[in-house]
Coordinates of C-alpha atoms in Angstrom, one line a residue:
X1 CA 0.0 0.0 0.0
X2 CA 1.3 3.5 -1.1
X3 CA 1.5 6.0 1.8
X4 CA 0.0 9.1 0.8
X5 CA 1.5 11.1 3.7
X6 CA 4.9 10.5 2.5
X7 CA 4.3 10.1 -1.2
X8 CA 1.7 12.8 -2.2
X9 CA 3.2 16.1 -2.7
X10 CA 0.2 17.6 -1.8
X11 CA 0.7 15.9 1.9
X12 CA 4.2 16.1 1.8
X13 CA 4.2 20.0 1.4
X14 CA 2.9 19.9 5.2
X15 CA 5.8 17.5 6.6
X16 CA 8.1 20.0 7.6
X17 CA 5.6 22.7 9.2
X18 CA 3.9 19.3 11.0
X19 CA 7.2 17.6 12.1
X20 CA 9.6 20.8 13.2
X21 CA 13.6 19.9 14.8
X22 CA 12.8 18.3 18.2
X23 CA 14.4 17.3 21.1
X24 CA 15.3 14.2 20.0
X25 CA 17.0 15.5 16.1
X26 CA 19.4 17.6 18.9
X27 CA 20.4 14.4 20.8
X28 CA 21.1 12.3 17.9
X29 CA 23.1 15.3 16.6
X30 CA 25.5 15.0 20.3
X31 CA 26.2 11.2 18.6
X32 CA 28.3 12.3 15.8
X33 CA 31.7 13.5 15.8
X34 CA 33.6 15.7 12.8
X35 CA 35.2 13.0 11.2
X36 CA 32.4 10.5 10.9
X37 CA 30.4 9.2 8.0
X38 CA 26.8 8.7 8.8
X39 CA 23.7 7.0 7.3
X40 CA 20.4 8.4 8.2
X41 CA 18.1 5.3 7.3
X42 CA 14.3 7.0 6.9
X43 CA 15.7 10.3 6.2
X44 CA 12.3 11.8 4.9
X45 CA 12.6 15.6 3.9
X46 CA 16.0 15.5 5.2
X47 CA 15.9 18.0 8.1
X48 CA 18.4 15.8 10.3
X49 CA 21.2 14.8 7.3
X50 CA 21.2 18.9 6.1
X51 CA 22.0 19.5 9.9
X52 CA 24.4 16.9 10.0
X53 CA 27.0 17.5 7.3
X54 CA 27.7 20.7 8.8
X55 CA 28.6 18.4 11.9
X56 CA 30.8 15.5 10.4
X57 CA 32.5 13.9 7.3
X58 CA 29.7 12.4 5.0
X59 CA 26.1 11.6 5.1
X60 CA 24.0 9.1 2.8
X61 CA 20.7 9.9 3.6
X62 CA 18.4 6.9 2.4
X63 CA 14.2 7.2 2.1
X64 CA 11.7 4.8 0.1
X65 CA 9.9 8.7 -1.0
X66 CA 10.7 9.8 -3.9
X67 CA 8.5 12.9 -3.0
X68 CA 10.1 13.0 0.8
X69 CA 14.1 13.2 -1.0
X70 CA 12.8 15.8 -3.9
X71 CA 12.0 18.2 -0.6
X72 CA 15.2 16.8 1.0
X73 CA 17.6 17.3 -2.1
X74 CA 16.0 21.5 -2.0
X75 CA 17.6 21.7 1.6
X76 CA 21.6 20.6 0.6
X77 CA 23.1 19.0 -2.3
X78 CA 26.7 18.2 0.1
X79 CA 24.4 15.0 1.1
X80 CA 24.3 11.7 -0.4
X81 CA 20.2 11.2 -1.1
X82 CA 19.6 7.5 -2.3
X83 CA 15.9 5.9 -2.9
X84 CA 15.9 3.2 -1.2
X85 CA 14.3 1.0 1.3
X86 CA 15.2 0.5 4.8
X87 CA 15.0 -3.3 4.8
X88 CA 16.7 -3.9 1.1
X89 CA 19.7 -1.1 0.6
X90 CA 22.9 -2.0 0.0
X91 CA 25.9 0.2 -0.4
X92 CA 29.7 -1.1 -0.2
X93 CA 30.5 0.7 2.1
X94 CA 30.2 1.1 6.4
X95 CA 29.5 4.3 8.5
X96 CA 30.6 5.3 11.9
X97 CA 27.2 6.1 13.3
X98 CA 23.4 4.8 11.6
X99 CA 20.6 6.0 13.1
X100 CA 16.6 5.7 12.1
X101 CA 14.9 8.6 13.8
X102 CA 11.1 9.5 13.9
X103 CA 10.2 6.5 15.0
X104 CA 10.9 5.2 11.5
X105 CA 11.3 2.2 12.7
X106 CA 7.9 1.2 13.6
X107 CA 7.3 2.1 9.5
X108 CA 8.2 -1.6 9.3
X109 CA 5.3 -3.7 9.5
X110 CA 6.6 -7.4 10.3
X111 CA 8.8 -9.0 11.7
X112 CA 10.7 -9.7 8.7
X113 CA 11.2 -6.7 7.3
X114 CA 12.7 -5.2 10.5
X115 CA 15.1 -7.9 10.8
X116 CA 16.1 -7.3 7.5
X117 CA 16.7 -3.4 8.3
X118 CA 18.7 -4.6 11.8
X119 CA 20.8 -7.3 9.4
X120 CA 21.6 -4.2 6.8
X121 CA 22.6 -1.5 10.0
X122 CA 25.0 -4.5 11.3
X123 CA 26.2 -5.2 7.4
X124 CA 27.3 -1.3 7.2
X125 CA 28.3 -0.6 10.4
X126 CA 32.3 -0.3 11.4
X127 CA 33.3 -2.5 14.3
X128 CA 33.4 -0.1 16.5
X129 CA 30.9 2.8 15.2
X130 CA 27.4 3.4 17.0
X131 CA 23.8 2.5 16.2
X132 CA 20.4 4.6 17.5
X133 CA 16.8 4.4 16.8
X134 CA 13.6 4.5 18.2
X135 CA 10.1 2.7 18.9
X136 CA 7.3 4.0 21.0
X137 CA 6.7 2.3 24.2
X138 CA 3.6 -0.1 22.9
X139 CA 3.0 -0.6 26.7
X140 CA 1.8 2.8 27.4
X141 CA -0.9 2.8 24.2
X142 CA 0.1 6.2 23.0
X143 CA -2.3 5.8 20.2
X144 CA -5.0 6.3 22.2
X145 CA -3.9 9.8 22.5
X146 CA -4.3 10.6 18.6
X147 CA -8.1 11.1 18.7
X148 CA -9.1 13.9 17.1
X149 CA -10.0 16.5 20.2
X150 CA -6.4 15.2 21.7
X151 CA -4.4 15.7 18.7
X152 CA -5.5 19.2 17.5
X153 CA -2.6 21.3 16.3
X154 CA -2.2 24.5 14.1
X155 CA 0.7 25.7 12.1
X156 CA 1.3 28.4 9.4
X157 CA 2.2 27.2 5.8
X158 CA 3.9 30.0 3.2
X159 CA 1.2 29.3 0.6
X160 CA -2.3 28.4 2.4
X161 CA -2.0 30.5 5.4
X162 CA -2.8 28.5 8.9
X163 CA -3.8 25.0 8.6
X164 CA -5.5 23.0 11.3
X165 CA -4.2 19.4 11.8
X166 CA -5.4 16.5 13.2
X167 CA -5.5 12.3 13.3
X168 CA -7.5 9.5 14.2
X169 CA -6.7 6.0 15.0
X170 CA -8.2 2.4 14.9
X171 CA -5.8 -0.3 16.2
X172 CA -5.8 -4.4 15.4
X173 CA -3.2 -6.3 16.9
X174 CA 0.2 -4.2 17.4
X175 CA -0.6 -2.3 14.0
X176 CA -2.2 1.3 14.2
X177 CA -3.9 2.7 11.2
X178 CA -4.4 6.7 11.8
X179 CA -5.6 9.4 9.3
X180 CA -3.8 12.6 8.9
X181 CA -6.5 15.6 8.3
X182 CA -4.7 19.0 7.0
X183 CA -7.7 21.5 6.5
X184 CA -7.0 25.2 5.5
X185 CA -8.4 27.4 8.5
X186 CA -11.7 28.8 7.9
X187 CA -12.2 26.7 4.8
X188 CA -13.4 23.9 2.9
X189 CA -10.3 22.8 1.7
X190 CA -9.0 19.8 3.3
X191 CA -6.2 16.6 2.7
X192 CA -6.8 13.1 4.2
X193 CA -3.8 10.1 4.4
X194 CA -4.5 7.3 6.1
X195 CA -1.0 5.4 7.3
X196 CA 0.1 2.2 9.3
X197 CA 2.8 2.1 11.4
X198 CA 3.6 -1.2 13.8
X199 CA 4.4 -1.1 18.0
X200 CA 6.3 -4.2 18.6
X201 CA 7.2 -5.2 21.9
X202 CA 10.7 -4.4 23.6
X203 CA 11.4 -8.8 23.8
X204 CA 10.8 -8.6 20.1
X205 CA 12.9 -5.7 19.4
X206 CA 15.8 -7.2 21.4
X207 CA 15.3 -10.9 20.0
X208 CA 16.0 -9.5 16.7
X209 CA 18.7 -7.1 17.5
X210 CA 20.6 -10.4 18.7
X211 CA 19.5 -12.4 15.4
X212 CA 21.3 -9.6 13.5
X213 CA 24.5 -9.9 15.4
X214 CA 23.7 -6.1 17.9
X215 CA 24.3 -5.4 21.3
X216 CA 22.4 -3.2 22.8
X217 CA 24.8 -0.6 25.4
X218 CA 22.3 1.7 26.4
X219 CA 18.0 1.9 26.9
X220 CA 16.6 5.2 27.2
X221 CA 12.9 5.8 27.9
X222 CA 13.0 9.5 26.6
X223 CA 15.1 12.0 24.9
X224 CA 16.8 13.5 28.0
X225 CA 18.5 9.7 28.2
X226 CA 16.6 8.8 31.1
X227 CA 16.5 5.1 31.7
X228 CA 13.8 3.0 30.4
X229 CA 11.0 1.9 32.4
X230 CA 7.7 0.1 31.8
X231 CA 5.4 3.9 31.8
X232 CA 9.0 5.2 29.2
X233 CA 7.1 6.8 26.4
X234 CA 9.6 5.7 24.5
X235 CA 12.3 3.0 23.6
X236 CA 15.5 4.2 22.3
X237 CA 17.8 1.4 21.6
X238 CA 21.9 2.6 21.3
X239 CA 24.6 0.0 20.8
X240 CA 26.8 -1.3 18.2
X241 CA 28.1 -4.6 16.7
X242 CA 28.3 -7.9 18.7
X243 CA 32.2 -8.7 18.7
X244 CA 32.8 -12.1 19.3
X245 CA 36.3 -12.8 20.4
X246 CA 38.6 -14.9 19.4
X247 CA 40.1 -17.4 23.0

C-alpha cells in the first residue's frame, strides 16, 4: 500500500511545518563526531542529514519517497540522497554512526522486514561505530492519544495561510492505522492520508537485535536519556556490533 502522507506532494508539502527539529533530532546530533560518516536510514525531507553535514564527514541519507528526497535534495546538495528502502539497501560501504529517527522504525510492519533493516545496520556498520533508533513504548498505548480532540494542532504554511491538523486512529493487533486531516483554516479545503505504522514489543525488538549480530549498550525511555521503564514513552535502543572474540 502506497503512503500518501509520504508520497503525495500535496501531503508532503505539510511535513516540515507538522514535524519541526525536536528534542530528540538535537540528541542524535550529540552522537556524531567531525570526522564520521553517517547513514540516516528514513531520512524523509531530510531535516536531520542537512544538519548533519555541517557536523561531520559524510552523510548518505536513504528514504523509500521519492517525493520526501525531492524536498530533502532543495535543503543541501553536500548529502548523499539515495531511494531506497530500509529493509533492502545496500551500499559497499560502512558508517561510523546509523541511526533511524522519527520513530521510523515502527514504519516496518513485520517481523521480517525489520530484521532485514537490523541485518543491513549491522552489514554497514564499522566494528566499532554506534547504532540509535527508536520505537514508542507499545505498553503505554500512545495511540489512544491521537483522537481527534487530543491531537488538534495548528501551524502556518507559506502558501495556504494557517492549517488545522489533526488524526485518528483504529488499532488491530500491534498495528495502528491513523488518518492525517490537514484542512485550510476557515475553509473547505482539506487533505486526508490514512497510514500504518507497527508497536512491537521491547522482547521482540531485542530478540532481533541479537539475530542480527547487535548489542544493545544503552536503553533510554525519553530524549533526555533517562533510563527506560515500563510507563518510558519511548524506547530508544543505542549499541553497536556484537564482537565475538577470538580465546
Amino acid at each position: 500500500m502506497i503512503d500518501k502522507l509520504y508520497q503525495d506532494l500535496n501531503l508532503v508539502q505539510f511535513y516540515d511545518y507538522d514535524n519541526p527539529w525536536s528534542e530528540s533530532y538535537d540528541v542524535i546530533s550529540n552522537f556524531v563526531k567531525i570526522d564520521d560518516s553517517v547513514l540516516d536510514i528514513g531520512c524523509g525531507t531530510g531535516t536531520v542529514a542537512s544538519e548533519l553535514i555541517h557536523r561531520c564527514k559524510e552523510i548518505y541519507a536513504l528514504d523509500i519517497s521519492v517525493e520526501m528526497l525531492t524536498r530533502a535534495k532543495e535543503k543541501t546538495s553536500n548529502v548523499n540522497w539515495i531511494h531506497a528502502s530500509a529493509s533492502s539497501f545496500s551500499f559497499d560501504k560502512k558508517f561510523d554512526f546509523i541511526f533511524l529517527s522519527g520513530h521510523s522504525f515502527q514504519t516496518l510492519l513485520t517481523e521480517n522486514d525489520r530484521l532485514k533493516l537490523l541485518k543491513n545496520i549491522e552489514n554497514h556498520l564499522k566494528d566499532d561505530g554506534t547504532f540509535v533508533f527508536d520505537s514508542r513504548n507499545p505498553l503505554v498505548q500512545e495511540w489512544t492519544t491521537w483522537g481527534e480532540k487530543e491531537s488538534i494542532r495548528y501551524f502556518k504554511h507559506p502558501n495556504y495561510g494557517i492549517i488545522k491538523a489533526w488524526n485518528d486512529w483504529e488499532a488491530k493487533d500491534e498495528i495502528i492505522t491513523y488518518q492525517t486531516f490537514y484542512e485550510v483554516l476557515h475553509t473547505d479545503k482539506r487533505w486526508v492520508a490514512s497510514s500504518q505504522i507497527s508497536f512491537p514489543m521491547k522482547e521482540e525488538i531485542y530478540s532481533l537485535l541479537d539475530q542480527a549480530e547487535l548489542s544493545v549498550k544503552h536503553l533510554y525511555g525519553d530524549w533526555q536519556l533517562n533510563p527506560y521503564t515500563d510507563k518510558s514513552n519511548e524506547m530508544i535502543f543505542v549499541g553497536s556490533k556484537r564482537i565475538i572474540s577470538l580465546k
